[in-house]
């Protein structure tokens, strides 16, 4: 089976972290995000994935190469201009044969792809959309189906009074080549607003595969932190086992350092005297907390140093940052290799470097 992974977006909502790192390489539980996805695809029998990329494409190619490390072959399609979700897949039609999978490249999920493909075949569908159940569909693409799973209607971001079902588009599809052929060539075109409504309007069999899987995207700092809290709590064991029972293995923790709650420490992390790490929290490889420094929740990428007495609460800190002694920050997002001088107090939710509004 082949899969197309949409990874061309700029990840603007995760800036400044994504100013130098494409979203697919953003670490999740200390491993580049897309590595989790490739392992998951492989487990469901995908042997070739087409990675549609644009922003920081060279970084991705350099990291993943031909995919051998993940047991599948990887092919790249580099877009000069973003072509939209469906346009990006249309551009690689020549690499596909038969039914294939499409995935938004920023989803961490355990959706049963094997079941999804079997359902698609059993229904004889032209397109099947993996549906997930959410409490509040108003920020998603709501998908109404009949009792057999056949899609009746799409309502993008329904108003509260329009909500008729809690099932929404989960960003994973199975498509037949005839459905893809309807996507216009060489123009920006989306599945959600373009191809799927068109298939319905023309009477093609479009189905929804409704389940209640683990499903999180890493699109915003809040969701990224939420995903970590869930994973550390062991809520997606088929993909990641949960926080280790002894997080300090492979690290140096002073006997007076405190590690509490669900915590993951990268290799070679150093916890100085009286420092504290309170979960849910992740420290990347080689992070260093000086005397009395506190990390209360949040995710630090690799090689971050936190000065004596500094206090970080629910922050997201890029690789190689140097936070001076006494720095205080809450819910801050700090880009890679930023230095914050001694005594720096960041406003709640600050972004460093400051991110221009788009
Ligand atoms: P934001 O800028 O924060 O919205 O991030 P994004 O554009 O990276 O993500 P978004 O949630 O908008 O898109 C969902 C997925 O589709 C992400 O994995 C994107 O990389 C991908 N994507 C969106 N637009 C395109 C596109 O034009 N081409 C390709 N190849 N992928 C796309």
Tab-separated table of C-alpha atoms and ligand atoms in Angstrom:
chain	number	residue	atom	x	y	z
A	1	UNK	CA	0.000	0.000	0.000
A	2	UNK	CA	1.179	3.541	-0.744
A	3	UNK	CA	0.592	6.629	1.342
A	4	UNK	CA	0.928	10.322	0.583
A	5	UNK	CA	1.910	12.487	3.530
A	6	UNK	CA	1.084	16.176	3.378
A	7	UNK	CA	3.997	17.979	4.924
A	8	UNK	CA	4.261	21.161	2.865
A	9	UNK	CA	2.868	23.652	5.369
A	10	UNK	CA	4.960	26.294	7.088
A	11	UNK	CA	3.640	25.568	10.572
A	12	UNK	CA	3.059	29.275	11.193
A	13	UNK	CA	1.147	28.678	14.413
A	14	UNK	CA	4.144	26.925	15.937
A	15	UNK	CA	6.474	29.819	15.236
A	16	UNK	CA	9.070	30.748	16.311
A	17	UNK	CA	10.006	27.063	16.738
A	18	UNK	CA	9.209	26.331	13.102
A	19	UNK	CA	11.221	29.258	11.750
A	20	UNK	CA	14.166	26.901	11.388
A	21	UNK	CA	12.637	23.447	11.926
A	22	UNK	CA	9.890	21.989	9.712
A	23	UNK	CA	6.904	20.660	11.648
A	24	UNK	CA	7.718	17.093	10.612
A	25	UNK	CA	11.024	17.352	12.506
A	26	UNK	CA	9.571	18.917	15.639
A	27	UNK	CA	10.391	16.456	18.423
A	28	UNK	CA	7.569	14.593	20.113
A	29	UNK	CA	8.675	12.690	23.212
A	30	UNK	CA	12.225	13.397	22.058
A	31	UNK	CA	11.863	11.900	18.587
A	32	UNK	CA	11.246	13.780	15.332
A	33	UNK	CA	7.513	13.799	14.854
A	34	UNK	CA	7.399	12.157	11.432
A	35	UNK	CA	9.423	9.183	12.676
A	36	UNK	CA	6.431	8.183	14.799
A	37	UNK	CA	4.192	8.506	11.744
A	38	UNK	CA	6.442	6.389	9.521
A	39	UNK	CA	6.627	3.624	12.123
A	40	UNK	CA	2.837	3.683	12.392
A	41	UNK	CA	2.398	3.505	8.604
A	42	UNK	CA	4.833	0.645	8.331
A	43	UNK	CA	2.924	-1.283	10.971
A	44	UNK	CA	-0.204	-0.972	8.829
A	45	UNK	CA	1.485	-2.393	5.754
A	46	UNK	CA	2.511	0.824	3.974
A	47	UNK	CA	5.681	0.106	2.033
A	48	UNK	CA	6.070	3.358	0.129
A	49	UNK	CA	5.300	6.888	1.260
A	50	UNK	CA	5.351	10.014	-0.854
A	51	UNK	CA	6.274	13.024	1.215
A	52	UNK	CA	4.885	16.214	-0.306
A	53	UNK	CA	7.087	18.989	0.979
A	54	UNK	CA	7.846	22.611	0.347
A	55	UNK	CA	8.947	24.622	3.387
A	56	UNK	CA	12.475	23.621	4.595
A	57	UNK	CA	12.296	20.618	2.268
A	58	UNK	CA	16.061	20.071	2.323
A	59	UNK	CA	16.045	19.612	6.095
A	60	UNK	CA	13.494	16.832	5.697
A	61	UNK	CA	15.327	15.075	2.878
A	62	UNK	CA	18.563	15.249	4.826
A	63	UNK	CA	16.962	13.665	7.874
A	64	UNK	CA	14.793	10.955	6.330
A	65	UNK	CA	16.708	10.153	3.145
A	66	UNK	CA	15.229	7.198	1.270
A	67	UNK	CA	13.367	6.008	4.379
A	68	UNK	CA	15.329	2.785	4.852
A	69	UNK	CA	15.710	3.324	8.604
A	70	UNK	CA	11.952	3.103	8.922
A	71	UNK	CA	11.456	0.032	6.789
A	72	UNK	CA	9.676	1.753	3.922
A	73	UNK	CA	10.754	3.663	0.864
A	74	UNK	CA	10.296	7.415	0.831
A	75	UNK	CA	9.862	9.535	-2.274
A	76	UNK	CA	9.741	13.339	-2.155
A	77	UNK	CA	7.618	15.744	-4.123
A	78	UNK	CA	8.850	19.287	-3.673
A	79	UNK	CA	6.309	22.035	-4.360
A	80	UNK	CA	7.650	25.414	-5.415
A	81	UNK	CA	4.337	26.940	-4.345
A	82	UNK	CA	1.924	25.283	-1.889
A	83	UNK	CA	-0.696	23.501	-3.994
A	84	UNK	CA	-3.262	22.847	-1.299
A	85	UNK	CA	-3.977	19.460	0.212
A	86	UNK	CA	-5.620	17.889	-2.868
A	87	UNK	CA	-3.403	19.750	-5.363
A	88	UNK	CA	-0.317	18.330	-3.626
A	89	UNK	CA	-1.615	14.778	-4.040
A	90	UNK	CA	-2.733	15.387	-7.635
A	91	UNK	CA	0.832	16.387	-8.442
A	92	UNK	CA	2.089	12.905	-7.501
A	93	UNK	CA	-0.673	10.916	-9.220
A	94	UNK	CA	1.936	9.372	-11.519
A	95	UNK	CA	3.621	7.719	-8.525
A	96	UNK	CA	0.433	6.032	-7.327
A	97	UNK	CA	-1.434	2.947	-8.442
A	98	UNK	CA	-4.705	1.612	-7.067
A	99	UNK	CA	-6.233	2.836	-3.834
A	100	UNK	CA	-3.857	4.795	-1.601
A	101	UNK	CA	-3.799	6.557	1.762
A	102	UNK	CA	-3.467	10.304	2.348
A	103	UNK	CA	-2.491	11.735	5.720
A	104	UNK	CA	-2.192	15.260	7.059
A	105	UNK	CA	1.408	15.289	8.165
A	106	UNK	CA	0.856	16.766	11.601
A	107	UNK	CA	-1.389	14.118	13.156
A	108	UNK	CA	-0.448	11.813	15.979
A	109	UNK	CA	-3.066	9.100	15.946
A	110	UNK	CA	-3.625	5.391	16.299
A	111	UNK	CA	-6.533	5.284	13.829
A	112	UNK	CA	-6.789	1.711	12.580
A	113	UNK	CA	-5.527	2.202	9.024
A	114	UNK	CA	-5.892	-1.491	8.254
A	115	UNK	CA	-9.564	-1.332	9.265
A	116	UNK	CA	-10.017	1.905	7.309
A	117	UNK	CA	-8.704	0.379	4.092
A	118	UNK	CA	-10.767	-2.801	4.574
A	119	UNK	CA	-13.913	-0.695	5.127
A	120	UNK	CA	-13.154	1.360	1.988
A	121	UNK	CA	-12.857	-1.798	-0.111
A	122	UNK	CA	-15.910	-3.449	1.390
A	123	UNK	CA	-18.027	-0.386	0.575
A	124	UNK	CA	-16.613	0.015	-2.923
A	125	UNK	CA	-15.991	3.678	-2.086
A	126	UNK	CA	-14.334	6.253	-4.314
A	127	UNK	CA	-13.125	8.036	-1.189
A	128	UNK	CA	-13.259	7.146	2.494
A	129	UNK	CA	-12.625	9.688	5.216
A	130	UNK	CA	-11.464	8.625	8.687
A	131	UNK	CA	-13.907	10.314	11.045
A	132	UNK	CA	-13.116	11.058	14.646
A	133	UNK	CA	-15.518	11.955	17.428
A	134	UNK	CA	-14.984	15.315	19.139
A	135	UNK	CA	-16.940	17.075	21.873
A	136	UNK	CA	-17.105	20.345	19.973
A	137	UNK	CA	-17.254	20.087	16.170
A	138	UNK	CA	-17.476	23.877	15.631
A	139	UNK	CA	-13.794	24.250	14.786
A	140	UNK	CA	-13.672	21.146	12.568
A	141	UNK	CA	-15.186	19.850	9.338
A	142	UNK	CA	-18.371	18.100	10.436
A	143	UNK	CA	-19.322	15.033	8.367
A	144	UNK	CA	-22.868	13.641	8.349
A	145	UNK	CA	-23.312	10.005	7.307
A	146	UNK	CA	-26.218	7.580	6.970
A	147	UNK	CA	-26.487	4.318	8.925
A	148	UNK	CA	-24.147	2.569	6.460
A	149	UNK	CA	-21.447	5.221	6.759
A	150	UNK	CA	-22.168	6.886	3.411
A	151	UNK	CA	-21.457	10.597	3.584
A	152	UNK	CA	-24.542	12.800	3.228
A	153	UNK	CA	-23.172	16.262	3.909
A	154	UNK	CA	-20.105	18.254	4.924
A	155	UNK	CA	-20.359	21.347	7.064
A	156	UNK	CA	-17.058	23.147	7.527
A	157	UNK	CA	-16.794	24.752	10.982
A	158	UNK	CA	-20.528	24.478	11.775
A	159	UNK	CA	-22.173	27.041	14.038
A	160	UNK	CA	-23.383	25.533	17.293
A	161	UNK	CA	-27.002	25.348	16.091
A	162	UNK	CA	-25.856	23.511	12.940
A	163	UNK	CA	-24.216	20.654	14.847
A	164	UNK	CA	-25.994	17.399	13.988
A	165	UNK	CA	-23.166	14.932	14.688
A	166	UNK	CA	-19.949	14.877	16.683
A	167	UNK	CA	-18.024	13.134	13.929
A	168	UNK	CA	-15.545	15.265	12.012
A	169	UNK	CA	-12.951	14.885	9.282
A	170	UNK	CA	-9.848	13.306	10.865
A	171	UNK	CA	-7.422	14.294	8.089
A	172	UNK	CA	-6.784	10.730	6.863
A	173	UNK	CA	-8.310	9.382	3.657
A	174	UNK	CA	-8.327	6.429	1.291
A	175	UNK	CA	-8.788	7.452	-2.335
A	176	UNK	CA	-9.258	5.706	-5.629
A	177	UNK	CA	-7.321	7.064	-8.622
A	178	UNK	CA	-10.605	8.026	-10.379
A	179	UNK	CA	-11.453	10.340	-7.503
A	180	UNK	CA	-8.031	11.958	-7.580
A	181	UNK	CA	-8.369	12.497	-11.330
A	182	UNK	CA	-11.134	15.014	-10.623
A	183	UNK	CA	-8.665	17.365	-8.932
A	184	UNK	CA	-7.710	20.081	-11.402
A	185	UNK	CA	-4.062	20.031	-12.377
A	186	UNK	CA	-1.690	22.854	-11.574
A	187	UNK	CA	-3.866	24.861	-9.240
A	188	UNK	CA	-4.314	25.264	-5.496
A	189	UNK	CA	-7.080	22.846	-4.505
A	190	UNK	CA	-8.243	21.412	-1.185
A	191	UNK	CA	-9.875	18.117	-0.236
A	192	UNK	CA	-12.152	19.685	2.340
A	193	UNK	CA	-13.562	22.554	0.295
A	194	UNK	CA	-12.928	21.198	-3.216
A	195	UNK	CA	-12.735	17.488	-3.970
A	196	UNK	CA	-15.016	16.029	-1.291
A	197	UNK	CA	-17.978	18.369	-1.893
A	198	UNK	CA	-17.556	17.805	-5.637
A	199	UNK	CA	-17.574	14.004	-5.268
A	200	UNK	CA	-20.792	14.262	-3.246
A	201	UNK	CA	-22.423	16.636	-5.705
A	202	UNK	CA	-21.635	14.222	-8.554
A	203	UNK	CA	-23.008	11.216	-6.668
A	204	UNK	CA	-19.738	9.315	-6.126
A	205	UNK	CA	-19.724	6.853	-3.210
A	206	UNK	CA	-17.976	8.706	-0.387
A	207	UNK	CA	-17.856	6.992	3.011
A	208	UNK	CA	-16.883	7.915	6.547
A	209	UNK	CA	-15.097	5.421	8.799
A	210	UNK	CA	-16.166	6.457	12.280
A	211	UNK	CA	-14.078	5.480	15.298
A	212	UNK	CA	-12.932	7.061	18.543
A	213	UNK	CA	-9.149	6.800	18.264
A	214	UNK	CA	-6.322	8.644	19.960
A	215	UNK	CA	-6.018	11.703	17.749
A	216	UNK	CA	-4.031	14.875	18.312
A	217	UNK	CA	-2.374	17.345	16.007
A	218	UNK	CA	0.713	19.359	16.837
A	219	UNK	CA	-0.531	22.500	15.095
A	220	UNK	CA	-0.365	24.945	18.021
A	221	UNK	CA	1.790	25.215	21.164
A	222	UNK	CA	-1.216	24.331	23.333
A	223	UNK	CA	-2.030	21.192	21.335
A	224	UNK	CA	1.616	20.209	21.207
A	225	UNK	CA	1.824	20.381	25.010
A	226	UNK	CA	-1.498	18.572	25.349
A	227	UNK	CA	-0.238	15.751	23.126
A	228	UNK	CA	2.805	15.381	25.377
A	229	UNK	CA	0.666	15.249	28.505
A	230	UNK	CA	-1.450	12.493	26.921
A	231	UNK	CA	1.531	10.472	25.722
A	232	UNK	CA	3.372	10.752	29.036
A	233	UNK	CA	0.163	9.590	30.708
A	234	UNK	CA	0.306	6.422	28.594
A	235	UNK	CA	-2.847	7.139	26.619
A	236	UNK	CA	-1.549	5.889	23.262
A	237	UNK	CA	0.323	2.742	24.284
A	238	UNK	CA	0.223	1.172	20.832
A	239	UNK	CA	2.552	3.938	19.642
A	240	UNK	CA	4.359	5.166	22.758
A	241	UNK	CA	4.446	3.352	26.122
A	242	UNK	CA	4.123	6.354	28.459
A	243	UNK	CA	6.561	8.042	30.844
A	244	UNK	CA	9.273	5.692	32.134
A	245	UNK	CA	9.015	4.590	35.742
A	246	UNK	CA	12.585	5.797	36.386
A	247	UNK	CA	13.056	8.881	34.203
A	248	UNK	CA	16.581	9.561	35.470
A	249	UNK	CA	18.153	6.474	33.847
A	250	UNK	CA	20.829	7.603	31.442
A	251	UNK	CA	20.968	11.062	33.085
A	252	UNK	CA	22.825	12.647	35.930
A	253	UNK	CA	20.508	13.760	38.729
A	254	UNK	CA	21.975	15.264	41.875
A	255	UNK	CA	20.648	13.399	44.945
A	256	UNK	CA	18.852	16.588	46.028
A	257	UNK	CA	17.112	17.052	42.648
A	258	UNK	CA	13.395	16.267	42.555
A	259	UNK	CA	11.546	14.599	39.683
A	260	UNK	CA	7.800	14.349	40.201
A	261	UNK	CA	4.918	13.207	38.033
A	262	UNK	CA	5.156	11.985	34.451
A	263	UNK	CA	8.526	13.042	33.133
A	264	UNK	CA	10.768	12.054	30.234
A	265	UNK	CA	14.446	13.036	30.388
A	266	UNK	CA	16.648	12.776	27.312
A	267	UNK	CA	19.997	11.045	27.354
A	268	UNK	CA	22.701	12.907	29.254
A	269	UNK	CA	20.360	15.417	30.889
A	270	UNK	CA	21.835	16.943	34.038
A	271	UNK	CA	19.715	17.935	37.036
A	272	UNK	CA	21.693	20.124	39.422
A	273	UNK	CA	21.304	20.328	43.210
A	274	UNK	CA	17.788	21.187	44.390
A	275	UNK	CA	16.522	21.518	40.843
A	276	UNK	CA	13.010	20.246	40.193
A	277	UNK	CA	11.203	18.791	37.204
A	278	UNK	CA	7.459	18.476	37.640
A	279	UNK	CA	5.441	16.516	35.101
A	280	UNK	CA	4.014	16.429	32.606
A	281	UNK	CA	7.378	17.535	31.303
A	282	UNK	CA	9.960	16.510	28.729
A	283	UNK	CA	13.620	17.507	28.644
A	284	UNK	CA	15.579	16.712	25.491
A	285	UNK	CA	19.017	15.116	25.340
A	286	UNK	CA	21.764	17.073	27.026
A	287	UNK	CA	19.511	19.579	28.825
A	288	UNK	CA	20.976	21.045	31.980
A	289	UNK	CA	19.241	22.499	35.027
A	290	UNK	CA	21.477	24.466	37.382
A	291	UNK	CA	21.019	24.676	41.135
A	292	UNK	CA	17.440	25.288	42.195
A	293	UNK	CA	16.092	25.659	38.639
A	294	UNK	CA	12.479	24.520	38.210
A	295	UNK	CA	10.751	23.151	35.120
A	296	UNK	CA	7.083	22.859	35.988
A	297	UNK	CA	5.431	21.214	32.976
A	298	UNK	CA	6.361	21.920	29.360
A	299	UNK	CA	8.772	20.631	26.756
A	300	UNK	CA	12.433	21.551	26.376
A	301	UNK	CA	14.127	20.413	23.197
A	302	UNK	CA	17.723	19.183	23.249
A	303	UNK	CA	20.690	21.033	24.693
A	304	UNK	CA	18.766	23.644	26.675
A	305	UNK	CA	20.475	25.114	29.736
A	306	UNK	CA	18.419	26.610	32.544
A	307	UNK	CA	20.294	28.841	34.981
A	308	UNK	CA	20.283	28.687	38.777
A	309	UNK	CA	16.941	29.546	40.333
A	310	UNK	CA	15.164	29.996	36.981
A	311	UNK	CA	11.502	29.006	36.919
A	312	UNK	CA	9.782	27.770	33.761
A	313	UNK	CA	6.115	26.867	33.829
A	314	UNK	CA	4.473	25.107	30.849
A	315	UNK	CA	7.017	26.548	28.413
A	316	UNK	CA	8.090	25.277	25.049
A	317	UNK	CA	11.791	25.867	24.529
A	318	UNK	CA	13.728	25.220	21.326
A	319	UNK	CA	17.072	23.431	21.010
A	320	UNK	CA	20.218	25.044	22.302
A	321	UNK	CA	18.522	27.835	24.257
A	322	UNK	CA	20.389	29.349	27.164
A	323	UNK	CA	18.162	30.708	29.910
A	324	UNK	CA	20.124	32.680	32.449
A	325	UNK	CA	19.937	32.442	36.241
A	326	UNK	CA	16.657	33.619	37.716
A	327	UNK	CA	14.745	33.730	34.411
A	328	UNK	CA	10.984	33.430	34.951
A	329	UNK	CA	8.587	32.382	32.184
A	330	UNK	CA	5.093	30.952	31.938
A	331	UNK	CA	3.533	29.441	28.807
A	332	UNK	CA	6.310	31.013	26.731
A	333	UNK	CA	7.374	29.695	23.322
A	334	UNK	CA	11.083	30.235	22.750
A	335	UNK	CA	12.673	29.575	19.360
A	336	UNK	CA	15.877	27.624	18.797
A	337	UNK	CA	19.221	28.932	20.113
A	338	UNK	CA	17.764	31.932	21.927
A	339	UNK	CA	19.613	33.344	24.949
A	340	UNK	CA	17.628	34.993	27.728
A	341	UNK	CA	19.884	36.981	30.050
A	342	UNK	CA	20.063	36.639	33.818
A	343	UNK	CA	16.941	37.768	35.651
A	344	UNK	CA	14.845	38.012	32.472
A	345	UNK	CA	11.106	37.952	33.172
A	346	UNK	CA	9.018	37.028	30.176
A	347	UNK	CA	5.398	38.078	29.856
A	348	UNK	CA	2.965	35.199	30.161
A	349	UNK	CA	2.622	33.461	26.770
A	350	UNK	CA	5.554	35.425	25.298
A	351	UNK	CA	7.100	34.342	22.008
A	352	UNK	CA	10.827	34.826	21.542
A	353	UNK	CA	11.988	35.994	19.076
A	354	UNK	CA	8.823	38.015	18.653
A	355	UNK	CA	6.697	36.512	15.881
A	356	UNK	CA	5.144	38.839	13.320
A	357	UNK	CA	1.369	38.408	13.070
A	358	UNK	CA	0.310	36.781	9.786
B	1	LIG	P1	-0.155	26.508	9.953
B	1	LIG	O1	0.630	27.441	9.091
B	1	LIG	O2	0.136	26.711	11.406
B	1	LIG	O3	-1.613	26.445	9.624
B	1	LIG	O4	0.428	25.048	9.681
B	1	LIG	P2	0.418	24.107	8.386
B	1	LIG	O5	0.069	24.838	7.142
B	1	LIG	O6	1.716	23.392	8.432
B	1	LIG	O7	-0.682	23.069	8.784
B	1	LIG	P3	-2.237	22.936	8.433
B	1	LIG	O8	-2.903	22.485	9.678
B	1	LIG	O9	-2.732	24.174	7.800
B	1	LIG	O10	-2.221	21.757	7.373
B	1	LIG	C1	-2.386	20.379	7.737
B	1	LIG	C2	-1.329	19.530	7.062
B	1	LIG	O11	-1.383	19.696	5.647
B	1	LIG	C3	0.085	19.893	7.496
B	1	LIG	O12	0.783	18.684	7.683
B	1	LIG	C4	0.637	20.673	6.341
B	1	LIG	O13	2.040	20.451	6.187
B	1	LIG	C5	-0.120	20.107	5.154
B	1	LIG	N1	-0.363	21.089	4.098
B	1	LIG	C6	-1.168	22.184	4.160
B	1	LIG	N2	-1.169	22.838	2.997
B	1	LIG	C7	-0.348	22.136	2.159
B	1	LIG	C8	0.067	22.308	0.807
B	1	LIG	O14	-0.293	23.256	0.127
B	1	LIG	N3	0.918	21.374	0.300
B	1	LIG	C9	1.355	20.312	1.036
B	1	LIG	N4	2.185	19.445	0.477
B	1	LIG	N5	1.000	20.118	2.310
B	1	LIG	C10	0.151	21.021	2.871
